[in-house]
Amino acid sequence: MSKEECANRLSPVLFWDVDRDQFDMDTHSAFLIQRVLEYGTRDDWRIIRDYYGLDKIVECCKQMRTLDPMALSFICCISHTKEEEYRCYHFRQLNPELCFFSER
């Protein structure tokens, strides 16, 4: 399947803030992989898995600075890798979310 066919089969919601005519699946692979993992459907996942292959998706995810915790868990589960291998895991550990507690 060509990249144009793949791009046209992906859910339109993935491209809400980009011009689809200017989008290239090879040039913007990290962007697309992250969008599909965080907001895509199961069909979107199958499309990118078939197009890129699981190894390329995993290597791309390992370099991402941010990735939703559920998306990280999914990619770790499907690829049999550990969260510690991913940059986003360590970045999240270095920058924990603020937690505010009210005193009563």
PDB file of N, CA and C in Angstrom:
ATOM      1  N   MET A   1       0.839  -1.173   0.000  1.00  0.00           N
ATOM      2  CA  MET A   1       0.000   0.000   0.000  1.00  0.00           C
ATOM      3  C   MET A   1       0.893   1.247   0.000  1.00  0.00           C
ATOM      4  N   SER A   2       0.553   2.232  -0.810  1.00  0.00           N
ATOM      5  CA  SER A   2       1.358   3.445  -0.900  1.00  0.00           C
ATOM      6  C   SER A   2       1.078   4.357   0.287  1.00  0.00           C
ATOM      7  N   LYS A   3       1.971   5.308   0.505  1.00  0.00           N
ATOM      8  CA  LYS A   3       1.791   6.199   1.645  1.00  0.00           C
ATOM      9  C   LYS A   3       0.571   7.098   1.470  1.00  0.00           C
ATOM     10  N   GLU A   4       0.210   7.429   0.236  1.00  0.00           N
ATOM     11  CA  GLU A   4      -0.990   8.232   0.004  1.00  0.00           C
ATOM     12  C   GLU A   4      -2.242   7.456   0.401  1.00  0.00           C
ATOM     13  N   GLU A   5      -2.282   6.174   0.049  1.00  0.00           N
ATOM     14  CA  GLU A   5      -3.417   5.333   0.419  1.00  0.00           C
ATOM     15  C   GLU A   5      -3.505   5.184   1.933  1.00  0.00           C
ATOM     16  N   CYS A   6      -2.370   5.001   2.584  1.00  0.00           N
ATOM     17  CA  CYS A   6      -2.356   4.876   4.046  1.00  0.00           C
ATOM     18  C   CYS A   6      -2.853   6.162   4.694  1.00  0.00           C
ATOM     19  N   ALA A   7      -2.326   7.285   4.251  1.00  0.00           N
ATOM     20  CA  ALA A   7      -2.717   8.571   4.822  1.00  0.00           C
ATOM     21  C   ALA A   7      -4.204   8.831   4.634  1.00  0.00           C
ATOM     22  N   ASN A   8      -4.739   8.444   3.499  1.00  0.00           N
ATOM     23  CA  ASN A   8      -6.163   8.660   3.241  1.00  0.00           C
ATOM     24  C   ASN A   8      -7.060   7.747   4.063  1.00  0.00           C
ATOM     25  N   ARG A   9      -6.556   6.602   4.489  1.00  0.00           N
ATOM     26  CA  ARG A   9      -7.344   5.658   5.292  1.00  0.00           C
ATOM     27  C   ARG A   9      -7.337   6.000   6.781  1.00  0.00           C
ATOM     28  N   LEU A  10      -6.402   6.844   7.214  1.00  0.00           N
ATOM     29  CA  LEU A  10      -6.325   7.213   8.629  1.00  0.00           C
ATOM     30  C   LEU A  10      -7.487   8.121   9.025  1.00  0.00           C
ATOM     31  N   SER A  11      -7.856   8.079  10.293  1.00  0.00           N
ATOM     32  CA  SER A  11      -8.963   8.893  10.800  1.00  0.00           C
ATOM     33  C   SER A  11      -8.679  10.383  10.607  1.00  0.00           C
ATOM     34  N   PRO A  12      -9.669  11.138  10.149  1.00  0.00           N
ATOM     35  CA  PRO A  12      -9.472  12.581   9.949  1.00  0.00           C
ATOM     36  C   PRO A  12      -9.172  13.351  11.233  1.00  0.00           C
ATOM     37  N   VAL A  13      -9.623  12.845  12.380  1.00  0.00           N
ATOM     38  CA  VAL A  13      -9.380  13.561  13.637  1.00  0.00           C
ATOM     39  C   VAL A  13      -7.894  13.651  13.979  1.00  0.00           C
ATOM     40  N   LEU A  14      -7.088  12.772  13.413  1.00  0.00           N
ATOM     41  CA  LEU A  14      -5.646  12.809  13.671  1.00  0.00           C
ATOM     42  C   LEU A  14      -4.996  14.033  13.047  1.00  0.00           C
ATOM     43  N   PHE A  15      -5.652  14.625  12.077  1.00  0.00           N
ATOM     44  CA  PHE A  15      -5.082  15.738  11.324  1.00  0.00           C
ATOM     45  C   PHE A  15      -5.818  17.049  11.569  1.00  0.00           C
ATOM     46  N   TRP A  16      -6.414  17.219  12.743  1.00  0.00           N
ATOM     47  CA  TRP A  16      -7.229  18.395  13.005  1.00  0.00           C
ATOM     48  C   TRP A  16      -6.428  19.694  12.943  1.00  0.00           C
ATOM     49  N   ASP A  17      -5.133  19.653  13.192  1.00  0.00           N
ATOM     50  CA  ASP A  17      -4.348  20.880  13.241  1.00  0.00           C
ATOM     51  C   ASP A  17      -3.274  20.959  12.158  1.00  0.00           C
ATOM     52  N   VAL A  18      -3.300  20.065  11.195  1.00  0.00           N
ATOM     53  CA  VAL A  18      -2.309  20.081  10.121  1.00  0.00           C
ATOM     54  C   VAL A  18      -3.008  20.031   8.763  1.00  0.00           C
ATOM     55  N   ASP A  19      -2.326  20.493   7.758  1.00  0.00           N
ATOM     56  CA  ASP A  19      -2.829  20.450   6.387  1.00  0.00           C
ATOM     57  C   ASP A  19      -2.488  19.077   5.808  1.00  0.00           C
ATOM     58  N   ARG A  20      -3.492  18.290   5.538  1.00  0.00           N
ATOM     59  CA  ARG A  20      -3.273  16.930   5.027  1.00  0.00           C
ATOM     60  C   ARG A  20      -2.537  16.926   3.695  1.00  0.00           C
ATOM     61  N   ASP A  21      -2.726  17.979   2.910  1.00  0.00           N
ATOM     62  CA  ASP A  21      -2.056  18.044   1.609  1.00  0.00           C
ATOM     63  C   ASP A  21      -0.550  18.219   1.756  1.00  0.00           C
ATOM     64  N   GLN A  22      -0.113  18.821   2.849  1.00  0.00           N
ATOM     65  CA  GLN A  22       1.316  19.056   3.098  1.00  0.00           C
ATOM     66  C   GLN A  22       1.953  17.955   3.947  1.00  0.00           C
ATOM     67  N   PHE A  23       1.133  17.044   4.428  1.00  0.00           N
ATOM     68  CA  PHE A  23       1.610  16.010   5.346  1.00  0.00           C
ATOM     69  C   PHE A  23       2.271  14.867   4.584  1.00  0.00           C
ATOM     70  N   ASP A  24       3.438  14.432   5.062  1.00  0.00           N
ATOM     71  CA  ASP A  24       4.151  13.312   4.455  1.00  0.00           C
ATOM     72  C   ASP A  24       4.415  12.266   5.536  1.00  0.00           C
ATOM     73  N   MET A  25       3.967  11.047   5.322  1.00  0.00           N
ATOM     74  CA  MET A  25       4.088   9.990   6.325  1.00  0.00           C
ATOM     75  C   MET A  25       5.535   9.618   6.633  1.00  0.00           C
ATOM     76  N   ASP A  26       6.430   9.776   5.682  1.00  0.00           N
ATOM     77  CA  ASP A  26       7.833   9.431   5.917  1.00  0.00           C
ATOM     78  C   ASP A  26       8.565  10.552   6.654  1.00  0.00           C
ATOM     79  N   THR A  27       8.313  11.784   6.273  1.00  0.00           N
ATOM     80  CA  THR A  27       8.975  12.926   6.903  1.00  0.00           C
ATOM     81  C   THR A  27       8.475  13.147   8.324  1.00  0.00           C
ATOM     82  N   HIS A  28       7.187  12.968   8.542  1.00  0.00           N
ATOM     83  CA  HIS A  28       6.563  13.248   9.842  1.00  0.00           C
ATOM     84  C   HIS A  28       6.152  11.968  10.565  1.00  0.00           C
ATOM     85  N   SER A  29       6.965  10.948  10.473  1.00  0.00           N
ATOM     86  CA  SER A  29       6.599   9.647  11.049  1.00  0.00           C
ATOM     87  C   SER A  29       6.418   9.701  12.565  1.00  0.00           C
ATOM     88  N   ALA A  30       7.292  10.400  13.279  1.00  0.00           N
ATOM     89  CA  ALA A  30       7.173  10.464  14.743  1.00  0.00           C
ATOM     90  C   ALA A  30       5.877  11.136  15.155  1.00  0.00           C
ATOM     91  N   PHE A  31       5.545  12.225  14.482  1.00  0.00           N
ATOM     92  CA  PHE A  31       4.300  12.930  14.757  1.00  0.00           C
ATOM     93  C   PHE A  31       3.099  12.006  14.559  1.00  0.00           C
ATOM     94  N   LEU A  32       3.075  11.310  13.437  1.00  0.00           N
ATOM     95  CA  LEU A  32       1.948  10.443  13.122  1.00  0.00           C
ATOM     96  C   LEU A  32       1.853   9.260  14.081  1.00  0.00           C
ATOM     97  N   ILE A  33       2.972   8.658  14.394  1.00  0.00           N
ATOM     98  CA  ILE A  33       2.970   7.519  15.318  1.00  0.00           C
ATOM     99  C   ILE A  33       2.437   7.940  16.677  1.00  0.00           C
ATOM    100  N   GLN A  34       2.893   9.089  17.165  1.00  0.00           N
ATOM    101  CA  GLN A  34       2.419   9.563  18.465  1.00  0.00           C
ATOM    102  C   GLN A  34       0.925   9.867  18.424  1.00  0.00           C
ATOM    103  N   ARG A  35       0.462  10.516  17.367  1.00  0.00           N
ATOM    104  CA  ARG A  35      -0.963  10.824  17.240  1.00  0.00           C
ATOM    105  C   ARG A  35      -1.806   9.555  17.235  1.00  0.00           C
ATOM    106  N   VAL A  36      -1.379   8.559  16.490  1.00  0.00           N
ATOM    107  CA  VAL A  36      -2.152   7.319  16.410  1.00  0.00           C
ATOM    108  C   VAL A  36      -2.156   6.618  17.764  1.00  0.00           C
ATOM    109  N   LEU A  37      -1.014   6.562  18.444  1.00  0.00           N
ATOM    110  CA  LEU A  37      -0.972   5.900  19.748  1.00  0.00           C
ATOM    111  C   LEU A  37      -1.839   6.610  20.779  1.00  0.00           C
ATOM    112  N   GLU A  38      -1.887   7.934  20.724  1.00  0.00           N
ATOM    113  CA  GLU A  38      -2.619   8.686  21.735  1.00  0.00           C
ATOM    114  C   GLU A  38      -4.088   8.922  21.382  1.00  0.00           C
ATOM    115  N   TYR A  39      -4.404   9.072  20.089  1.00  0.00           N
ATOM    116  CA  TYR A  39      -5.758   9.452  19.712  1.00  0.00           C
ATOM    117  C   TYR A  39      -6.401   8.570  18.639  1.00  0.00           C
ATOM    118  N   GLY A  40      -5.657   7.656  18.088  1.00  0.00           N
ATOM    119  CA  GLY A  40      -6.159   6.867  16.965  1.00  0.00           C
ATOM    120  C   GLY A  40      -7.025   5.699  17.371  1.00  0.00           C
ATOM    121  N   THR A  41      -7.612   5.097  16.368  1.00  0.00           N
ATOM    122  CA  THR A  41      -8.443   3.908  16.558  1.00  0.00           C
ATOM    123  C   THR A  41      -7.594   2.654  16.330  1.00  0.00           C
ATOM    124  N   ARG A  42      -8.204   1.526  16.567  1.00  0.00           N
ATOM    125  CA  ARG A  42      -7.517   0.258  16.320  1.00  0.00           C
ATOM    126  C   ARG A  42      -7.160   0.110  14.840  1.00  0.00           C
ATOM    127  N   ASP A  43      -8.045   0.580  13.977  1.00  0.00           N
ATOM    128  CA  ASP A  43      -7.750   0.533  12.542  1.00  0.00           C
ATOM    129  C   ASP A  43      -6.571   1.432  12.183  1.00  0.00           C
ATOM    130  N   ASP A  44      -6.487   2.609  12.817  1.00  0.00           N
ATOM    131  CA  ASP A  44      -5.342   3.500  12.585  1.00  0.00           C
ATOM    132  C   ASP A  44      -4.043   2.805  12.997  1.00  0.00           C
ATOM    133  N   TRP A  45      -4.090   2.103  14.130  1.00  0.00           N
ATOM    134  CA  TRP A  45      -2.912   1.374  14.605  1.00  0.00           C
ATOM    135  C   TRP A  45      -2.489   0.321  13.580  1.00  0.00           C
ATOM    136  N   ARG A  46      -3.443  -0.427  13.065  1.00  0.00           N
ATOM    137  CA  ARG A  46      -3.117  -1.464  12.081  1.00  0.00           C
ATOM    138  C   ARG A  46      -2.503  -0.864  10.816  1.00  0.00           C
ATOM    139  N   ILE A  47      -3.005   0.285  10.400  1.00  0.00           N
ATOM    140  CA  ILE A  47      -2.476   0.943   9.200  1.00  0.00           C
ATOM    141  C   ILE A  47      -1.024   1.336   9.383  1.00  0.00           C
ATOM    142  N   ILE A  48      -0.709   1.990  10.522  1.00  0.00           N
ATOM    143  CA  ILE A  48       0.694   2.412  10.697  1.00  0.00           C
ATOM    144  C   ILE A  48       1.600   1.221  10.978  1.00  0.00           C
ATOM    145  N   ARG A  49       1.090   0.210  11.659  1.00  0.00           N
ATOM    146  CA  ARG A  49       1.896  -0.986  11.904  1.00  0.00           C
ATOM    147  C   ARG A  49       2.249  -1.677  10.588  1.00  0.00           C
ATOM    148  N   ASP A  50       1.297  -1.757   9.693  1.00  0.00           N
ATOM    149  CA  ASP A  50       1.550  -2.365   8.392  1.00  0.00           C
ATOM    150  C   ASP A  50       2.484  -1.510   7.543  1.00  0.00           C
ATOM    151  N   TYR A  51       2.373  -0.199   7.672  1.00  0.00           N
ATOM    152  CA  TYR A  51       3.188   0.701   6.854  1.00  0.00           C
ATOM    153  C   TYR A  51       4.623   0.799   7.381  1.00  0.00           C
ATOM    154  N   TYR A  52       4.777   1.070   8.683  1.00  0.00           N
ATOM    155  CA  TYR A  52       6.107   1.279   9.255  1.00  0.00           C
ATOM    156  C   TYR A  52       6.757  -0.005   9.760  1.00  0.00           C
ATOM    157  N   GLY A  53       5.969  -0.906  10.293  1.00  0.00           N
ATOM    158  CA  GLY A  53       6.498  -2.087  10.958  1.00  0.00           C
ATOM    159  C   GLY A  53       6.684  -1.807  12.437  1.00  0.00           C
ATOM    160  N   LEU A  54       6.534  -2.825  13.254  1.00  0.00           N
ATOM    161  CA  LEU A  54       6.603  -2.654  14.702  1.00  0.00           C
ATOM    162  C   LEU A  54       7.977  -2.171  15.156  1.00  0.00           C
ATOM    163  N   ASP A  55       9.051  -2.659  14.552  1.00  0.00           N
ATOM    164  CA  ASP A  55      10.397  -2.250  14.968  1.00  0.00           C
ATOM    165  C   ASP A  55      10.623  -0.750  14.803  1.00  0.00           C
ATOM    166  N   LYS A  56      10.203  -0.189  13.674  1.00  0.00           N
ATOM    167  CA  LYS A  56      10.370   1.247  13.456  1.00  0.00           C
ATOM    168  C   LYS A  56       9.510   2.049  14.422  1.00  0.00           C
ATOM    169  N   ILE A  57       8.297   1.591  14.687  1.00  0.00           N
ATOM    170  CA  ILE A  57       7.413   2.292  15.625  1.00  0.00           C
ATOM    171  C   ILE A  57       8.030   2.309  17.011  1.00  0.00           C
ATOM    172  N   VAL A  58       8.555   1.172  17.452  1.00  0.00           N
ATOM    173  CA  VAL A  58       9.167   1.086  18.781  1.00  0.00           C
ATOM    174  C   VAL A  58      10.394   1.994  18.866  1.00  0.00           C
ATOM    175  N   GLU A  59      11.248   1.972  17.865  1.00  0.00           N
ATOM    176  CA  GLU A  59      12.444   2.822  17.881  1.00  0.00           C
ATOM    177  C   GLU A  59      12.075   4.299  17.887  1.00  0.00           C
ATOM    178  N   CYS A  60      11.050   4.645  17.154  1.00  0.00           N
ATOM    179  CA  CYS A  60      10.586   6.029  17.132  1.00  0.00           C
ATOM    180  C   CYS A  60      10.030   6.426  18.504  1.00  0.00           C
ATOM    181  N   CYS A  61       9.261   5.556  19.117  1.00  0.00           N
ATOM    182  CA  CYS A  61       8.685   5.826  20.430  1.00  0.00           C
ATOM    183  C   CYS A  61       9.765   5.949  21.505  1.00  0.00           C
ATOM    184  N   LYS A  62      10.810   5.182  21.382  1.00  0.00           N
ATOM    185  CA  LYS A  62      11.893   5.246  22.364  1.00  0.00           C
ATOM    186  C   LYS A  62      12.564   6.611  22.383  1.00  0.00           C
ATOM    187  N   GLN A  63      12.489   7.347  21.285  1.00  0.00           N
ATOM    188  CA  GLN A  63      13.118   8.658  21.198  1.00  0.00           C
ATOM    189  C   GLN A  63      12.179   9.801  21.578  1.00  0.00           C
ATOM    190  N   MET A  64      10.898   9.535  21.740  1.00  0.00           N
ATOM    191  CA  MET A  64       9.921  10.588  22.039  1.00  0.00           C
ATOM    192  C   MET A  64      10.127  11.134  23.437  1.00  0.00           C
ATOM    193  N   ARG A  65      10.027  12.442  23.527  1.00  0.00           N
ATOM    194  CA  ARG A  65      10.195  13.100  24.816  1.00  0.00           C
ATOM    195  C   ARG A  65       8.931  12.980  25.668  1.00  0.00           C
ATOM    196  N   THR A  66       7.788  12.978  25.015  1.00  0.00           N
ATOM    197  CA  THR A  66       6.520  12.814  25.727  1.00  0.00           C
ATOM    198  C   THR A  66       5.690  11.751  25.024  1.00  0.00           C
ATOM    199  N   LEU A  67       4.978  11.002  25.801  1.00  0.00           N
ATOM    200  CA  LEU A  67       4.039  10.007  25.290  1.00  0.00           C
ATOM    201  C   LEU A  67       3.065   9.712  26.424  1.00  0.00           C
ATOM    202  N   ASP A  68       1.800   9.702  26.090  1.00  0.00           N
ATOM    203  CA  ASP A  68       0.761   9.431  27.072  1.00  0.00           C
ATOM    204  C   ASP A  68       1.067   8.120  27.808  1.00  0.00           C
ATOM    205  N   PRO A  69       0.884   8.071  29.136  1.00  0.00           N
ATOM    206  CA  PRO A  69       1.191   6.840  29.888  1.00  0.00           C
ATOM    207  C   PRO A  69       0.473   5.596  29.367  1.00  0.00           C
ATOM    208  N   MET A  70      -0.771   5.732  28.919  1.00  0.00           N
ATOM    209  CA  MET A  70      -1.477   4.558  28.374  1.00  0.00           C
ATOM    210  C   MET A  70      -0.869   4.123  27.050  1.00  0.00           C
ATOM    211  N   ALA A  71      -0.457   5.095  26.233  1.00  0.00           N
ATOM    212  CA  ALA A  71       0.184   4.770  24.954  1.00  0.00           C
ATOM    213  C   ALA A  71       1.522   4.084  25.206  1.00  0.00           C
ATOM    214  N   LEU A  72       2.258   4.560  26.207  1.00  0.00           N
ATOM    215  CA  LEU A  72       3.529   3.933  26.561  1.00  0.00           C
ATOM    216  C   LEU A  72       3.308   2.495  27.030  1.00  0.00           C
ATOM    217  N   SER A  73       2.319   2.281  27.847  1.00  0.00           N
ATOM    218  CA  SER A  73       2.011   0.926  28.314  1.00  0.00           C
ATOM    219  C   SER A  73       1.626   0.016  27.156  1.00  0.00           C
ATOM    220  N   PHE A  74       0.846   0.553  26.220  1.00  0.00           N
ATOM    221  CA  PHE A  74       0.434  -0.236  25.063  1.00  0.00           C
ATOM    222  C   PHE A  74       1.635  -0.649  24.223  1.00  0.00           C
ATOM    223  N   ILE A  75       2.494   0.296  23.899  1.00  0.00           N
ATOM    224  CA  ILE A  75       3.640  -0.016  23.031  1.00  0.00           C
ATOM    225  C   ILE A  75       4.598  -0.966  23.742  1.00  0.00           C
ATOM    226  N   CYS A  76       4.744  -0.832  25.057  1.00  0.00           N
ATOM    227  CA  CYS A  76       5.592  -1.767  25.815  1.00  0.00           C
ATOM    228  C   CYS A  76       4.991  -3.175  25.793  1.00  0.00           C
ATOM    229  N   CYS A  77       3.694  -3.260  25.969  1.00  0.00           N
ATOM    230  CA  CYS A  77       3.018  -4.559  25.994  1.00  0.00           C
ATOM    231  C   CYS A  77       3.095  -5.240  24.635  1.00  0.00           C
ATOM    232  N   ILE A  78       2.824  -4.502  23.592  1.00  0.00           N
ATOM    233  CA  ILE A  78       2.767  -5.099  22.256  1.00  0.00           C
ATOM    234  C   ILE A  78       4.155  -5.464  21.739  1.00  0.00           C
ATOM    235  N   SER A  79       5.189  -4.761  22.215  1.00  0.00           N
ATOM    236  CA  SER A  79       6.547  -5.006  21.712  1.00  0.00           C
ATOM    237  C   SER A  79       7.428  -5.774  22.697  1.00  0.00           C
ATOM    238  N   HIS A  80       6.877  -6.088  23.873  1.00  0.00           N
ATOM    239  CA  HIS A  80       7.632  -6.811  24.907  1.00  0.00           C
ATOM    240  C   HIS A  80       8.905  -6.055  25.293  1.00  0.00           C
ATOM    241  N   THR A  81       8.761  -4.748  25.497  1.00  0.00           N
ATOM    242  CA  THR A  81       9.873  -3.913  25.950  1.00  0.00           C
ATOM    243  C   THR A  81       9.522  -3.340  27.314  1.00  0.00           C
ATOM    244  N   LYS A  82      10.504  -2.737  27.971  1.00  0.00           N
ATOM    245  CA  LYS A  82      10.301  -2.154  29.294  1.00  0.00           C
ATOM    246  C   LYS A  82      10.194  -0.641  29.190  1.00  0.00           C
ATOM    247  N   GLU A  83       9.399  -0.055  30.068  1.00  0.00           N
ATOM    248  CA  GLU A  83       9.222   1.391  30.071  1.00  0.00           C
ATOM    249  C   GLU A  83      10.542   2.133  30.233  1.00  0.00           C
ATOM    250  N   GLU A  84      11.468   1.543  30.958  1.00  0.00           N
ATOM    251  CA  GLU A  84      12.748   2.191  31.217  1.00  0.00           C
ATOM    252  C   GLU A  84      13.568   2.411  29.948  1.00  0.00           C
ATOM    253  N   GLU A  85      13.220   1.730  28.865  1.00  0.00           N
ATOM    254  CA  GLU A  85      13.936   1.877  27.604  1.00  0.00           C
ATOM    255  C   GLU A  85      13.499   3.125  26.828  1.00  0.00           C
ATOM    256  N   TYR A  86      12.468   3.798  27.300  1.00  0.00           N
ATOM    257  CA  TYR A  86      11.874   4.922  26.575  1.00  0.00           C
ATOM    258  C   TYR A  86      12.259   6.252  27.219  1.00  0.00           C
ATOM    259  N   ARG A  87      12.614   7.194  26.376  1.00  0.00           N
ATOM    260  CA  ARG A  87      13.014   8.523  26.837  1.00  0.00           C
ATOM    261  C   ARG A  87      11.891   9.208  27.612  1.00  0.00           C
ATOM    262  N   CYS A  88      10.658   9.062  27.155  1.00  0.00           N
ATOM    263  CA  CYS A  88       9.535   9.731  27.806  1.00  0.00           C
ATOM    264  C   CYS A  88       9.342   9.241  29.243  1.00  0.00           C
ATOM    265  N   TYR A  89       9.697   8.012  29.517  1.00  0.00           N
ATOM    266  CA  TYR A  89       9.586   7.472  30.871  1.00  0.00           C
ATOM    267  C   TYR A  89      10.535   8.211  31.811  1.00  0.00           C
ATOM    268  N   HIS A  90      11.749   8.414  31.380  1.00  0.00           N
ATOM    269  CA  HIS A  90      12.726   9.107  32.213  1.00  0.00           C
ATOM    270  C   HIS A  90      12.430  10.594  32.311  1.00  0.00           C
ATOM    271  N   PHE A  91      11.940  11.174  31.241  1.00  0.00           N
ATOM    272  CA  PHE A  91      11.584  12.585  31.276  1.00  0.00           C
ATOM    273  C   PHE A  91      10.441  12.817  32.250  1.00  0.00           C
ATOM    274  N   ARG A  92       9.463  11.916  32.268  1.00  0.00           N
ATOM    275  CA  ARG A  92       8.336  12.026  33.196  1.00  0.00           C
ATOM    276  C   ARG A  92       8.815  11.878  34.638  1.00  0.00           C
ATOM    277  N   GLN A  93       9.784  11.016  34.866  1.00  0.00           N
ATOM    278  CA  GLN A  93      10.315  10.826  36.208  1.00  0.00           C
ATOM    279  C   GLN A  93      11.060  12.066  36.700  1.00  0.00           C
ATOM    280  N   LEU A  94      11.702  12.781  35.782  1.00  0.00           N
ATOM    281  CA  LEU A  94      12.432  13.990  36.139  1.00  0.00           C
ATOM    282  C   LEU A  94      11.510  15.171  36.373  1.00  0.00           C
ATOM    283  N   ASN A  95      10.330  15.148  35.786  1.00  0.00           N
ATOM    284  CA  ASN A  95       9.386  16.261  35.882  1.00  0.00           C
ATOM    285  C   ASN A  95       8.026  15.769  36.360  1.00  0.00           C
ATOM    286  N   PRO A  96       7.930  15.402  37.639  1.00  0.00           N
ATOM    287  CA  PRO A  96       6.651  14.896  38.125  1.00  0.00           C
ATOM    288  C   PRO A  96       5.596  16.003  38.110  1.00  0.00           C
ATOM    289  N   GLU A  97       4.349  15.601  37.954  1.00  0.00           N
ATOM    290  CA  GLU A  97       3.262  16.559  37.957  1.00  0.00           C
ATOM    291  C   GLU A  97       3.096  17.141  39.353  1.00  0.00           C
ATOM    292  N   LEU A  98       2.696  18.410  39.393  1.00  0.00           N
ATOM    293  CA  LEU A  98       2.461  19.053  40.676  1.00  0.00           C
ATOM    294  C   LEU A  98       1.201  18.485  41.304  1.00  0.00           C
ATOM    295  N   CYS A  99       1.246  18.366  42.579  1.00  0.00           N
ATOM    296  CA  CYS A  99       0.111  17.835  43.301  1.00  0.00           C
ATOM    297  C   CYS A  99      -0.231  18.817  44.409  1.00  0.00           C
ATOM    298  N   PHE A 100      -1.413  19.359  44.408  1.00  0.00           N
ATOM    299  CA  PHE A 100      -1.815  20.325  45.409  1.00  0.00           C
ATOM    300  C   PHE A 100      -2.790  19.678  46.376  1.00  0.00           C
ATOM    301  N   PHE A 101      -2.514  19.853  47.637  1.00  0.00           N
ATOM    302  CA  PHE A 101      -3.369  19.316  48.664  1.00  0.00           C
ATOM    303  C   PHE A 101      -3.933  20.493  49.455  1.00  0.00           C
ATOM    304  N   SER A 102      -5.191  20.439  49.729  1.00  0.00           N
ATOM    305  CA  SER A 102      -5.797  21.511  50.530  1.00  0.00           C
ATOM    306  C   SER A 102      -5.798  21.082  51.987  1.00  0.00           C
ATOM    307  N   GLU A 103      -5.484  22.034  52.801  1.00  0.00           N
ATOM    308  CA  GLU A 103      -5.493  21.743  54.245  1.00  0.00           C
ATOM    309  C   GLU A 103      -6.832  22.157  54.806  1.00  0.00           C
ATOM    310  N   ARG A 104      -7.365  21.325  55.648  1.00  0.00           N
ATOM    311  CA  ARG A 104      -8.667  21.650  56.270  1.00  0.00           C
ATOM    312  C   ARG A 104      -8.527  21.631  57.742  1.00  0.00           C
TER     313      ARG A 104
END
